[in-house]
Coordinates of C-alpha atoms and ligand atoms in Angstrom, one line a residue:
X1 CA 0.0 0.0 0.0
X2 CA 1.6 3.3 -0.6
X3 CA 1.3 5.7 2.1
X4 CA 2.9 8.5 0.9
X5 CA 0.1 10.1 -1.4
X6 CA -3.7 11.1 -0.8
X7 CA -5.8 10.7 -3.1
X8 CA -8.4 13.5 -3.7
X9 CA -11.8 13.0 -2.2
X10 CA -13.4 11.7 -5.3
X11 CA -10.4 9.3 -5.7
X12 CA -10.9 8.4 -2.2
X13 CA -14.9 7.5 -2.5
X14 CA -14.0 5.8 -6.1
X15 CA -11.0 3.5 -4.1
X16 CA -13.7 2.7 -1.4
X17 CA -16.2 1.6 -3.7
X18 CA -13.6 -0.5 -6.3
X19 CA -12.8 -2.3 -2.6
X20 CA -16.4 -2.7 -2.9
X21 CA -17.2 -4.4 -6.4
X22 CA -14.0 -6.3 -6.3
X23 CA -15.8 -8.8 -4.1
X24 CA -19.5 -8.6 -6.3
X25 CA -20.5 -10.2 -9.4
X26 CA -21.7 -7.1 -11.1
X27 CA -22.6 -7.6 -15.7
X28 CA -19.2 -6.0 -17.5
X29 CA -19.4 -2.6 -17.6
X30 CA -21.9 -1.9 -14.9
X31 CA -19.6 -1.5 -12.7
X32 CA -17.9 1.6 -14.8
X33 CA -21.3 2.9 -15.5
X34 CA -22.7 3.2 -11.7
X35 CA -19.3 4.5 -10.3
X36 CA -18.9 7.4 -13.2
X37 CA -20.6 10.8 -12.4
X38 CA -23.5 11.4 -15.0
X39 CA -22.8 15.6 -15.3
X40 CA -21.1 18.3 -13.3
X41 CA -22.5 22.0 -14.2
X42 CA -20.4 24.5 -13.6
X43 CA -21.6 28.0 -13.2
X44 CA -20.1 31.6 -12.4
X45 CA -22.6 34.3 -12.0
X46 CA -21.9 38.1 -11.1
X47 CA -23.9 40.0 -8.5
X48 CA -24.0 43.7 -7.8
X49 CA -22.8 43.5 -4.2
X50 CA -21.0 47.0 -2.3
X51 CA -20.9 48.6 -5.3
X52 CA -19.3 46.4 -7.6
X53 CA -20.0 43.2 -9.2
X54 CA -18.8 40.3 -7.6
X55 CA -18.4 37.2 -9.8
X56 CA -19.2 33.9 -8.0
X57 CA -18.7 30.1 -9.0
X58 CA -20.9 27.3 -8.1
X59 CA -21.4 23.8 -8.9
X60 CA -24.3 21.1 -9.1
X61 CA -23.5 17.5 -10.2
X62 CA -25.8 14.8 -10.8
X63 CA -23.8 11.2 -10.5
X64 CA -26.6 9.2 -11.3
X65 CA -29.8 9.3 -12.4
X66 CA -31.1 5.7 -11.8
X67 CA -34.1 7.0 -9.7
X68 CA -35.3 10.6 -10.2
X69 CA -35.4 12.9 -8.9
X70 CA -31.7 12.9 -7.8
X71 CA -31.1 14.8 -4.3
X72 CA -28.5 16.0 -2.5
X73 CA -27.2 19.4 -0.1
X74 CA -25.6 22.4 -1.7
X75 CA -22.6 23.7 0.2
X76 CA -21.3 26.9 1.2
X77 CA -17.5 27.1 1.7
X78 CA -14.8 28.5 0.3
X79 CA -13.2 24.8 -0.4
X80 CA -15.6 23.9 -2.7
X81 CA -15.0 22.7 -6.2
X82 CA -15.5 20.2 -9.0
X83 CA -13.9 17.1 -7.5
X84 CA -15.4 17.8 -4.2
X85 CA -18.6 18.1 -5.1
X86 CA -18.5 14.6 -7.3
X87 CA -17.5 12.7 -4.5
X88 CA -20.4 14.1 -2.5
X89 CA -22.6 13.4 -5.2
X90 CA -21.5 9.7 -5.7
X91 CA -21.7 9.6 -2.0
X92 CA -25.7 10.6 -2.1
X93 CA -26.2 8.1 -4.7
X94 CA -25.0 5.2 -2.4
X95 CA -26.7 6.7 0.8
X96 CA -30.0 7.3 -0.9
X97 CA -30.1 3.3 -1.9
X98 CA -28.4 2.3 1.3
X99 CA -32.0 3.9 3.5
X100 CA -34.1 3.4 0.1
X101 CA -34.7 7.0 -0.3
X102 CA -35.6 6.7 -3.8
X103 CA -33.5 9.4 -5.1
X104 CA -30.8 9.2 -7.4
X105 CA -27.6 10.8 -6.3
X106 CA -26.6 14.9 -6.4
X107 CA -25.0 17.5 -5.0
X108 CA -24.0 21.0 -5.0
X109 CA -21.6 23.6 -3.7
X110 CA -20.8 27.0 -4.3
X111 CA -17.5 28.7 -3.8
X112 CA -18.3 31.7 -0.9
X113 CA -17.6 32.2 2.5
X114 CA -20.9 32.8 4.0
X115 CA -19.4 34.8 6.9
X116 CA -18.2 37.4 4.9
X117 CA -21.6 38.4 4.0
X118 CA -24.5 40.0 5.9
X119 CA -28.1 38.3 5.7
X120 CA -29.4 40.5 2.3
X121 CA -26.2 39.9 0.3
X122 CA -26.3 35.8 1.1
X123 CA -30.1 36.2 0.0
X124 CA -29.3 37.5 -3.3
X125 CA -26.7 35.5 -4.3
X126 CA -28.6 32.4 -3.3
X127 CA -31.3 34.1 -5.2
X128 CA -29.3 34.1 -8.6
X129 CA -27.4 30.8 -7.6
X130 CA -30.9 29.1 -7.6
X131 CA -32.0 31.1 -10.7
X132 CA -28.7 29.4 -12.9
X133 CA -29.7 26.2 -11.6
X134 CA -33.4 26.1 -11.9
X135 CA -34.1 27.6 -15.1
X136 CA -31.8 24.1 -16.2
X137 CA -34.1 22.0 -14.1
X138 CA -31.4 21.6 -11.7
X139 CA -33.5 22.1 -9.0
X140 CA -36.9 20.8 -9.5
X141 CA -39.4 18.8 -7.7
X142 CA -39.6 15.5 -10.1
X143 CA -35.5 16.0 -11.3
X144 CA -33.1 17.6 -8.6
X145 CA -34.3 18.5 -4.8
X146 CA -31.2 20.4 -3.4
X147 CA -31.1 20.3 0.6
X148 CA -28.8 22.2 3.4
X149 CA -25.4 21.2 3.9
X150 CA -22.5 22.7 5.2
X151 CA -22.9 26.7 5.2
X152 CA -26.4 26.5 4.3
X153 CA -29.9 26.0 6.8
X154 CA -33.2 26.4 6.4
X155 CA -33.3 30.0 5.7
X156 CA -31.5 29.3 2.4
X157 CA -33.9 26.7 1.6
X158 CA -36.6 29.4 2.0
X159 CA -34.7 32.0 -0.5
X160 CA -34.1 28.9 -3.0
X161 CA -38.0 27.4 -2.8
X162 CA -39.2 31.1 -3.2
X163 CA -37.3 31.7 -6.2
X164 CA -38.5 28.4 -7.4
X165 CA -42.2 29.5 -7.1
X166 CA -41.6 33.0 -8.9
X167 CA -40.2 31.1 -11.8
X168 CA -42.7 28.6 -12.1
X169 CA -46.2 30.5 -10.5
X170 CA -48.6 27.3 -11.9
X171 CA -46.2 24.6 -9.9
X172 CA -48.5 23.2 -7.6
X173 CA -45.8 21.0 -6.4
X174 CA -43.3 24.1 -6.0
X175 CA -42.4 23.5 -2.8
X176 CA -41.2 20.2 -3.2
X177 CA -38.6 21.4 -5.5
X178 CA -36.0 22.0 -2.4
X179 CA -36.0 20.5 1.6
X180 CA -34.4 21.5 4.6
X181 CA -37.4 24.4 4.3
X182 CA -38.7 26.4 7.7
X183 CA -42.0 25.1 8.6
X184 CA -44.1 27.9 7.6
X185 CA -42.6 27.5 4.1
X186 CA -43.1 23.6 3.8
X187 CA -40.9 22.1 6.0
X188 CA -41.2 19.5 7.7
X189 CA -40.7 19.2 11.8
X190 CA -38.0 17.2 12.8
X191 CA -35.9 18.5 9.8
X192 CA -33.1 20.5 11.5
X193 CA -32.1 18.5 14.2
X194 CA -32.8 14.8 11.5
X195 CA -28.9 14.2 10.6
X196 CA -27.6 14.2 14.2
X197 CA -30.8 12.6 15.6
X198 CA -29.6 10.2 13.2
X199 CA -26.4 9.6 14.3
X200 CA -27.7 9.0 17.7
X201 CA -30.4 6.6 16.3
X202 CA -27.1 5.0 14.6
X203 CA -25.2 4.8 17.8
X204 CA -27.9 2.8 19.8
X205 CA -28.7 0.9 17.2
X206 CA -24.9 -0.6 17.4
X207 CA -24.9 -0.8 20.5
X208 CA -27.5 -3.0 20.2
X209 CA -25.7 -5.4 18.9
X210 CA -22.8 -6.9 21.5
X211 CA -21.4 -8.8 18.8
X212 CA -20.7 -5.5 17.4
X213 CA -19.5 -4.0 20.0
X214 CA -17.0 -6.7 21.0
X215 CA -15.5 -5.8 17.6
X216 CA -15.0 -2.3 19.4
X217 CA -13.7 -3.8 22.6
X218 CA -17.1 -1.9 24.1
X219 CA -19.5 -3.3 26.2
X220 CA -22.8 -1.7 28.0
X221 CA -24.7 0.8 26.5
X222 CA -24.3 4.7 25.6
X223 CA -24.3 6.0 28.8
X224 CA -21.3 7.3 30.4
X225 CA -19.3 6.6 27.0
X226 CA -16.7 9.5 26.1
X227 CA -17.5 11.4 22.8
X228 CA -15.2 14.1 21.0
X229 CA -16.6 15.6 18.4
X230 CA -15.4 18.3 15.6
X231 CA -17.4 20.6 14.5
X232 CA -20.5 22.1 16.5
X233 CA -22.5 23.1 13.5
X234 CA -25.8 21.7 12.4
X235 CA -25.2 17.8 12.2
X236 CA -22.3 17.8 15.4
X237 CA -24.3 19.5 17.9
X238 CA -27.7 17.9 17.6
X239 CA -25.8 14.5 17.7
X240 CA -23.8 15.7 20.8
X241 CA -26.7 17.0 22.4
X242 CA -28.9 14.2 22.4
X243 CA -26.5 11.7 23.0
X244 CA -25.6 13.6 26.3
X245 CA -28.8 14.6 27.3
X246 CA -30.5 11.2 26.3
X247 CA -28.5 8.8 26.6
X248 CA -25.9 9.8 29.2
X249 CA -22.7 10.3 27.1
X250 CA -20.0 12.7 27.7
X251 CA -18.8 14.8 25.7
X252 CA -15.3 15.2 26.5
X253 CA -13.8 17.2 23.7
X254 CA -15.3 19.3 21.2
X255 CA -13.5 20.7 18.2
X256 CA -13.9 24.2 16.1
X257 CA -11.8 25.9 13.5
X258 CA -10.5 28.4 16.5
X259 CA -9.2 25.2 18.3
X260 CA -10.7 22.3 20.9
X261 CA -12.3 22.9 24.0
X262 CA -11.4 19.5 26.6
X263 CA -12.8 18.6 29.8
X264 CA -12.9 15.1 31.3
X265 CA -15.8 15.6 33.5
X266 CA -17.6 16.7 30.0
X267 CA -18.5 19.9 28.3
X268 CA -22.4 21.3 28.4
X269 CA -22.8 21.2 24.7
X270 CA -25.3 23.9 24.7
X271 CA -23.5 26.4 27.1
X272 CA -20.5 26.4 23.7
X273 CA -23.0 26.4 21.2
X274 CA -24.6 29.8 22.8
X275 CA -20.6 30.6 23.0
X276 CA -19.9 29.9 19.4
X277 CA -22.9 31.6 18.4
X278 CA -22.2 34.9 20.3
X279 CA -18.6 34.9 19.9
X280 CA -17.6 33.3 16.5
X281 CA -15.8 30.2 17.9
X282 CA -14.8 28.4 21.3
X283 CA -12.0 30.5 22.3
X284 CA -12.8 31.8 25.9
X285 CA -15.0 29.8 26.9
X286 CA -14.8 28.9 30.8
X287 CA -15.1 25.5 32.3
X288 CA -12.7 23.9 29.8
X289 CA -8.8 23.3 28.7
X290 CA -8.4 24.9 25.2
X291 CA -5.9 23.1 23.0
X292 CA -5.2 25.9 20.0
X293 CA -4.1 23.0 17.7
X294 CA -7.7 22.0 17.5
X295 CA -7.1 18.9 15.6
X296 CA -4.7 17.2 17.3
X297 CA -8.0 16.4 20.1
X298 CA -9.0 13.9 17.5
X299 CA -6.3 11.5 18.9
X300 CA -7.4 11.7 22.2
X301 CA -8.9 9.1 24.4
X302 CA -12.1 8.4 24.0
X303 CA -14.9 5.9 23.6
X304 CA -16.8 7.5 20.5
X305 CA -15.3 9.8 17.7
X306 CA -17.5 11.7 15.7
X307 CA -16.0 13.9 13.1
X308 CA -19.0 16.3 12.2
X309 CA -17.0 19.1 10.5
X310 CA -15.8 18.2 6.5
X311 CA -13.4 15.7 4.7
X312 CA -10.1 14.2 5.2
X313 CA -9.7 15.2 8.7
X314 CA -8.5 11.9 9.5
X315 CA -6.1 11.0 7.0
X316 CA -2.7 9.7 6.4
X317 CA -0.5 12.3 8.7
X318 CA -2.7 11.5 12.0
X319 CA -4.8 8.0 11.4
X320 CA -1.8 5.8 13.6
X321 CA -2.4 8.3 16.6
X322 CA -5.9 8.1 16.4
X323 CA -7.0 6.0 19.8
X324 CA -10.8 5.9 19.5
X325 CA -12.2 2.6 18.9
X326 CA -14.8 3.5 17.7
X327 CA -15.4 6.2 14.7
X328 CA -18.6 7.2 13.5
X329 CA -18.7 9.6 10.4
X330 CA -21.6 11.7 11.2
X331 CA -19.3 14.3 8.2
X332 CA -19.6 13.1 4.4
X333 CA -15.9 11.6 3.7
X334 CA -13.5 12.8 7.2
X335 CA -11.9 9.4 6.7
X336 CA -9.5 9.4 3.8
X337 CA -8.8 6.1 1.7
X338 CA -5.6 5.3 3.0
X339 CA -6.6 6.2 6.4
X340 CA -9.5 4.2 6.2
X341 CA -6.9 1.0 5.8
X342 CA -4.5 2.2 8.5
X343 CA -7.6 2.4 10.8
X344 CA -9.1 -1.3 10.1
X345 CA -5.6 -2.8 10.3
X346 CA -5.4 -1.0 14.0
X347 CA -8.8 -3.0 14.5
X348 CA -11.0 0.3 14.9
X349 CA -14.7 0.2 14.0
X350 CA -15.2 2.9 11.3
X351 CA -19.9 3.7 10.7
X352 CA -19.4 4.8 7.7
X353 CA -21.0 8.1 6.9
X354 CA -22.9 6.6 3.7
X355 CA -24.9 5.6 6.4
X356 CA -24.2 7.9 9.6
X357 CA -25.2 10.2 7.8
X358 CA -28.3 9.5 6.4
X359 CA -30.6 10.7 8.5
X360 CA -30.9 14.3 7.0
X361 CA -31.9 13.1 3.4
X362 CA -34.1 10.7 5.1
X363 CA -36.4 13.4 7.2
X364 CA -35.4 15.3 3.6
X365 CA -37.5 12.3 1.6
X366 CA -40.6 12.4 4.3
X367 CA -40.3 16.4 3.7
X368 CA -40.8 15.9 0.0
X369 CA -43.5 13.4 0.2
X370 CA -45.3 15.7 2.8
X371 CA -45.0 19.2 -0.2
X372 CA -46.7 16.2 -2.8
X373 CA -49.5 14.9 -0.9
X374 CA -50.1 18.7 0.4
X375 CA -51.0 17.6 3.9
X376 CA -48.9 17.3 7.5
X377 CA -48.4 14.2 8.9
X378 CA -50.9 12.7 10.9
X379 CA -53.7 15.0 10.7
X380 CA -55.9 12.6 9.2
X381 CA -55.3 9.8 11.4
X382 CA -54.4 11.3 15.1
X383 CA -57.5 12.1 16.8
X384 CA -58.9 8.7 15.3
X385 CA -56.0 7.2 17.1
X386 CA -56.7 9.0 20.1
X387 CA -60.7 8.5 20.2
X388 CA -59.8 4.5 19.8
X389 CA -57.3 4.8 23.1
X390 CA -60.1 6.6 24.4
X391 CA -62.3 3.8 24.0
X392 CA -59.9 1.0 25.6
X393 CA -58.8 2.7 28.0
X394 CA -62.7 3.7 29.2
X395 CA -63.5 0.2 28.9
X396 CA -60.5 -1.2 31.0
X397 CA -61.7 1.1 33.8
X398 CA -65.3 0.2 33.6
X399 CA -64.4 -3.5 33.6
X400 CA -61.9 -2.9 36.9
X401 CA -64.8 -0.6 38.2
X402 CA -67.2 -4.0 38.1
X403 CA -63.8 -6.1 39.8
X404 CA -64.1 -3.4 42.5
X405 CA -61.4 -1.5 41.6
X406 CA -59.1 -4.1 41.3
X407 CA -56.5 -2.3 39.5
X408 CA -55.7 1.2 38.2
X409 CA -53.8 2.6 35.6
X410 CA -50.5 5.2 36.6
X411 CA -51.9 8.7 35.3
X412 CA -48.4 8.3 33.3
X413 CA -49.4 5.3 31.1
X414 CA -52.8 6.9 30.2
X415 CA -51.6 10.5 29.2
X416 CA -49.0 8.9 26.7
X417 CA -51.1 6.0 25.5
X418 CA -54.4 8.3 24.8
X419 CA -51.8 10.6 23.3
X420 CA -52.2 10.3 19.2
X421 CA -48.7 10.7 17.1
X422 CA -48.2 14.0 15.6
X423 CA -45.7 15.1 13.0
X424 CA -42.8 15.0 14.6
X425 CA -43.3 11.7 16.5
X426 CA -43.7 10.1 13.1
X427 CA -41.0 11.4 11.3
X428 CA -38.5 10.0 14.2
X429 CA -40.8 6.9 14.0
X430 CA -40.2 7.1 10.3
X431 CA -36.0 7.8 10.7
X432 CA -35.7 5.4 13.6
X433 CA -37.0 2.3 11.6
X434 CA -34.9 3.3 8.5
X435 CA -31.6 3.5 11.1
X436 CA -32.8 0.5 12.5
X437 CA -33.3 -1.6 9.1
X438 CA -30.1 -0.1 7.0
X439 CA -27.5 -1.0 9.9
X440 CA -29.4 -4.3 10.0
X441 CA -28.8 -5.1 6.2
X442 CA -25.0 -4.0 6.3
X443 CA -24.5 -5.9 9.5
X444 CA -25.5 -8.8 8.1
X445 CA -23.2 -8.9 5.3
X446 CA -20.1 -7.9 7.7
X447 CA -20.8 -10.7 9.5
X448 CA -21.9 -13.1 6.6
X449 CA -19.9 -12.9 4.4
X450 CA -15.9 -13.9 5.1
X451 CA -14.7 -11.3 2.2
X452 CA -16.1 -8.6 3.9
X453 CA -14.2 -7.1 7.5
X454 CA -15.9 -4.2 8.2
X455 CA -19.0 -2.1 7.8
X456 CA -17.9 0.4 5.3
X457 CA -17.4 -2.4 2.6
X458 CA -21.2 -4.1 3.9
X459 CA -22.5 -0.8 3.2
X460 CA -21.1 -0.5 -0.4
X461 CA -22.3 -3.9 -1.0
X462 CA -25.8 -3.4 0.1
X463 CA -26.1 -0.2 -1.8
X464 CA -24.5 -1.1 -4.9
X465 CA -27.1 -4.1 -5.2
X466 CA -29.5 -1.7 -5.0
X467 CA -28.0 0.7 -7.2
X468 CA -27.7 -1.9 -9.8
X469 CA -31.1 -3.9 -9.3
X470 CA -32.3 -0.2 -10.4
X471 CA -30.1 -0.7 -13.8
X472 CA -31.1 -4.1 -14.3
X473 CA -35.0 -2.9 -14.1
X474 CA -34.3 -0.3 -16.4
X475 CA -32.9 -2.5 -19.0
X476 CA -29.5 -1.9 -18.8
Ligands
NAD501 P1 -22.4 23.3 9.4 O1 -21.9 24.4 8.5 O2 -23.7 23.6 10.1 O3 -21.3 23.0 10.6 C1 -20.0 22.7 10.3 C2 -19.2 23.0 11.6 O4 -17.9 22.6 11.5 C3 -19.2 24.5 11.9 O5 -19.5 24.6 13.3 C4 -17.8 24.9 11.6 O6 -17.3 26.0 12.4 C5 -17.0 23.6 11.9 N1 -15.8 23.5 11.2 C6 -15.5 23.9 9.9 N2 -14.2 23.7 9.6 C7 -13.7 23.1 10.7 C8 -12.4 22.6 11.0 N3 -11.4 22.7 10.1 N4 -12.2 22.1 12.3 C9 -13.2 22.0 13.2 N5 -14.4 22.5 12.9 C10 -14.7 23.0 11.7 O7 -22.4 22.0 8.5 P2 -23.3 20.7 8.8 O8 -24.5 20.8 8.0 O9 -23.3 20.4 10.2 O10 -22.4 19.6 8.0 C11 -21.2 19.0 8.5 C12 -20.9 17.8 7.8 O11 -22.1 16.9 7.8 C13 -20.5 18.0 6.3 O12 -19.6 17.0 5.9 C14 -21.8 17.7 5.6 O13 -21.7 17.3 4.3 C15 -22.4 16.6 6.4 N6 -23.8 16.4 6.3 C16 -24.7 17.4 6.7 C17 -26.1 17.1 6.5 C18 -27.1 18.2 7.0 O14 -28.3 17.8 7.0 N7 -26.8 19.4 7.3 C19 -26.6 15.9 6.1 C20 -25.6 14.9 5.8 C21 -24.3 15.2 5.9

């Protein structure tokens, strides 16, 4: 193996996924056709920004179009560009089969750095971004359904599904032409917080399984397990959050571009986002060693690393001191090829992010059925639900009434079982089962098959069967 070169991200997704197919028994050819990416669109744009135009450059690929529409985020970072972008967007093709999503595989990116800009200048330029990419059906609700990613939230969305509409006033299905929307403009609850829930719903779902964890050397559950993560924005603090304040992790290290905050005793993950947010990054804040050379916190010990910031974080200058035995990718791509096969020789469980992942263009999917069928979860069936828990539970009391009150129910069990589901209880429903049932299919091929030693290879399998079942059905 040579260890002296990287390869670029896309290489590094491509590498992973010829690991992959080596052991399949794809038709000739397929195997060229479903890793290639379909068509990258590059655009540069000017807007009239301070006086003077500014000239921007921005990207949307489509790597494959198997199932339409295709989906995937658009990025905001000043890092972004053409190979990047493909290796996200090959990366959303395999995800989207992996949690049957049926989506084909996109992505896009465009080359700014959003804190350089105040709230009216991001607007237009996402305005006129969305304009070059939607009047070439790049975004559209039956072709390409962009979502957030890094540097981009819901208010983007908004902007993006607004200019949508203006271009297309008789689109009744408008609004599905972008996810990751605020409520009151189509979204869908559950949305913002759906990639880190994920990762959580990820996490117990392997620790589920003690064969699993023995391959960790872990035992027990999630609770008083120590987790550093990098980066505190949309997918890394949800995940911390609820794995602290649900199931009794610690969060012992975070890490930011401005350095790593570390404290043994664990960090209140909400007390340094309210600190990032009001002073631009961890520096300062009290309760906690700050280690400038933020990155070098990803070789500490701990029980659970989660990378949540961007690509090739772990690579092949730190993946020997890396201690954590357990890895979970909750960033697309922060394990780079050749780290990836320093980490597994080491014996470290690596979930890959194909899957860790996968939670935001899940919720994403239930967000776009929900702009389609024009109605919120659950307001058909709730109160149904509730009037038929009404009845039962009546009836049990009558019937312990006539045994003389022979038993009664805790005022605890009948609040939450006359309680019908609303929206946001079924879209965690909805992205706990998918968790649930995805790790489940690449489990069983780690641990069926004796070519296959670890879960990033078992989830390559599983959706590259998919992947080309879709092929196969189309004729190909
Ligand atoms: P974000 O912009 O909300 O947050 C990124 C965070 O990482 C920020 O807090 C930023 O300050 C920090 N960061 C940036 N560079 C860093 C560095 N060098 N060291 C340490 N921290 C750094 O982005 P996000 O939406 O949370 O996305 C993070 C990752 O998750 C990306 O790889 C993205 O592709 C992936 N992802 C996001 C979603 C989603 O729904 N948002 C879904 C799937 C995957």
């Amino acid at each position: 193996m040579n260890r002296t070169k990287e390869p670029s991200f896309r290489e590094s997704v491509d590498m992973m996924y010829s690991r992959a197919v080596a052991v399949m028994d794809l038709p000739p050819g397929l195997e060229e056709k479903i890793k290639v990416c379909n068509a990258t669109y590059t655009v540069r744009f000017g807007v009239r920004l301070r006086g003077q135009i500014q000239t921007f450059t921005g990207y949307r690929s489509v790597h494959s179009e198997h199932m339409e529409p295709v989906k995937g985020g658009i990025r905001y970072a000043m890092g972004v560009n053409q190979d990047e972008v493909e290796a996200l967007a090959a990366l959303m093709t395999y995800k989207c089969a992996l949690v049957e999503a049926p989506f084909g595989g996109s992505k896009g990116g465009l080359c700014i750095d959003p804190r350089q800009y105040d709230e009216h200048e991001l607007e237009l330029i996402t305005r006129r971004f969305a304009y070059e990419l939607a009047k070439r059906d790049l975004i559209h609700p039956s072709q390409n359904v962009p979502a957030p990613d890094m540097g981009t939230g819901e208010r983007e969305m908004a902007w993006i599904a607004d200019q949508y509409r203006r271009m297309n006033t008789t689109d009744i299905n408008a609004a599905a032409c972008v996810t990751g929307k605020p409520i009151n403009a189509g979204g869908i609850q559950g949305r913002t917080e759906a990639t880190g829930r994920g990762v959580q719903y990820a996490l117990r779902e392997f620790f589920r399984h003690e064969e699993d964890k023995a391959k960790a050397g872990l035992t027990g559950t999630l609770e008083g397990k120590r987790v550093i993560v990098q980066g505190l924005g949309n997918v890394g603090y949800h995940a911390a959050k609820f794995l602290a304040s649900e199931d009794g992790a610690i969060v012992t290290g975070i890490i930011e571009r401005d350095g790593a905050l570390v404290n043994p005793d664990g960090l209140d993950v909400d007390a340094v986002h309210a600190w990032i947010a009001k002073n631009g990054g961890v520096t300062g804040f009290p309760d906690a060693k700050h280690v400038s050379e933020g990155a070098t916190v990803l070789e500490e010990e701990c029980d659970i690393l989660i990378p949540a910031a961007l690509e090739g974080v772990i690579n092949l200058t730190n993946a020997d001191r890396v201690k954590a035995p357990l890895i979970i990718e909750a960033a697309n791509g922060p394990i780079t090829s050749g780290a990836d096969d320093v980490l597994r020789e080491k014996g470290v469980v690596i979930i890959p992010d194909m899957y860790a992942n996968a939670g935001g263009v899940t919720v994403s999917y239930f967000e776009w059925v929900k702009n389609l069928s024009h109605i919120r979860f659950g307001r058909m069936g709730r109160r149904q639900e509730e009037a038929r828990h009404e009845l039962i539970v009546s009836e049990l009391q009558r019937l312990s009434q006539n045994l003389g009150d022979a038993w009664t129910m805790t005022p605890d069990f009948k609040a939450k079982y006359l309680k019908g589901a609303d929206e946001l209880e079924l879209v965690r429903s909805g992205l706990d089962d998918t968790m649930r049932k995805a790790y489940q299919d690449m489990r069983e091929v780690w641990h069926s098959r004796d070519d296959v030693d670890d879960l990033r290879m078992a989830s390559y399998i599983v959706a590259i069967t998919k992947v080309a079942a879709s092929y196969r059905a189309k004729g190909l």
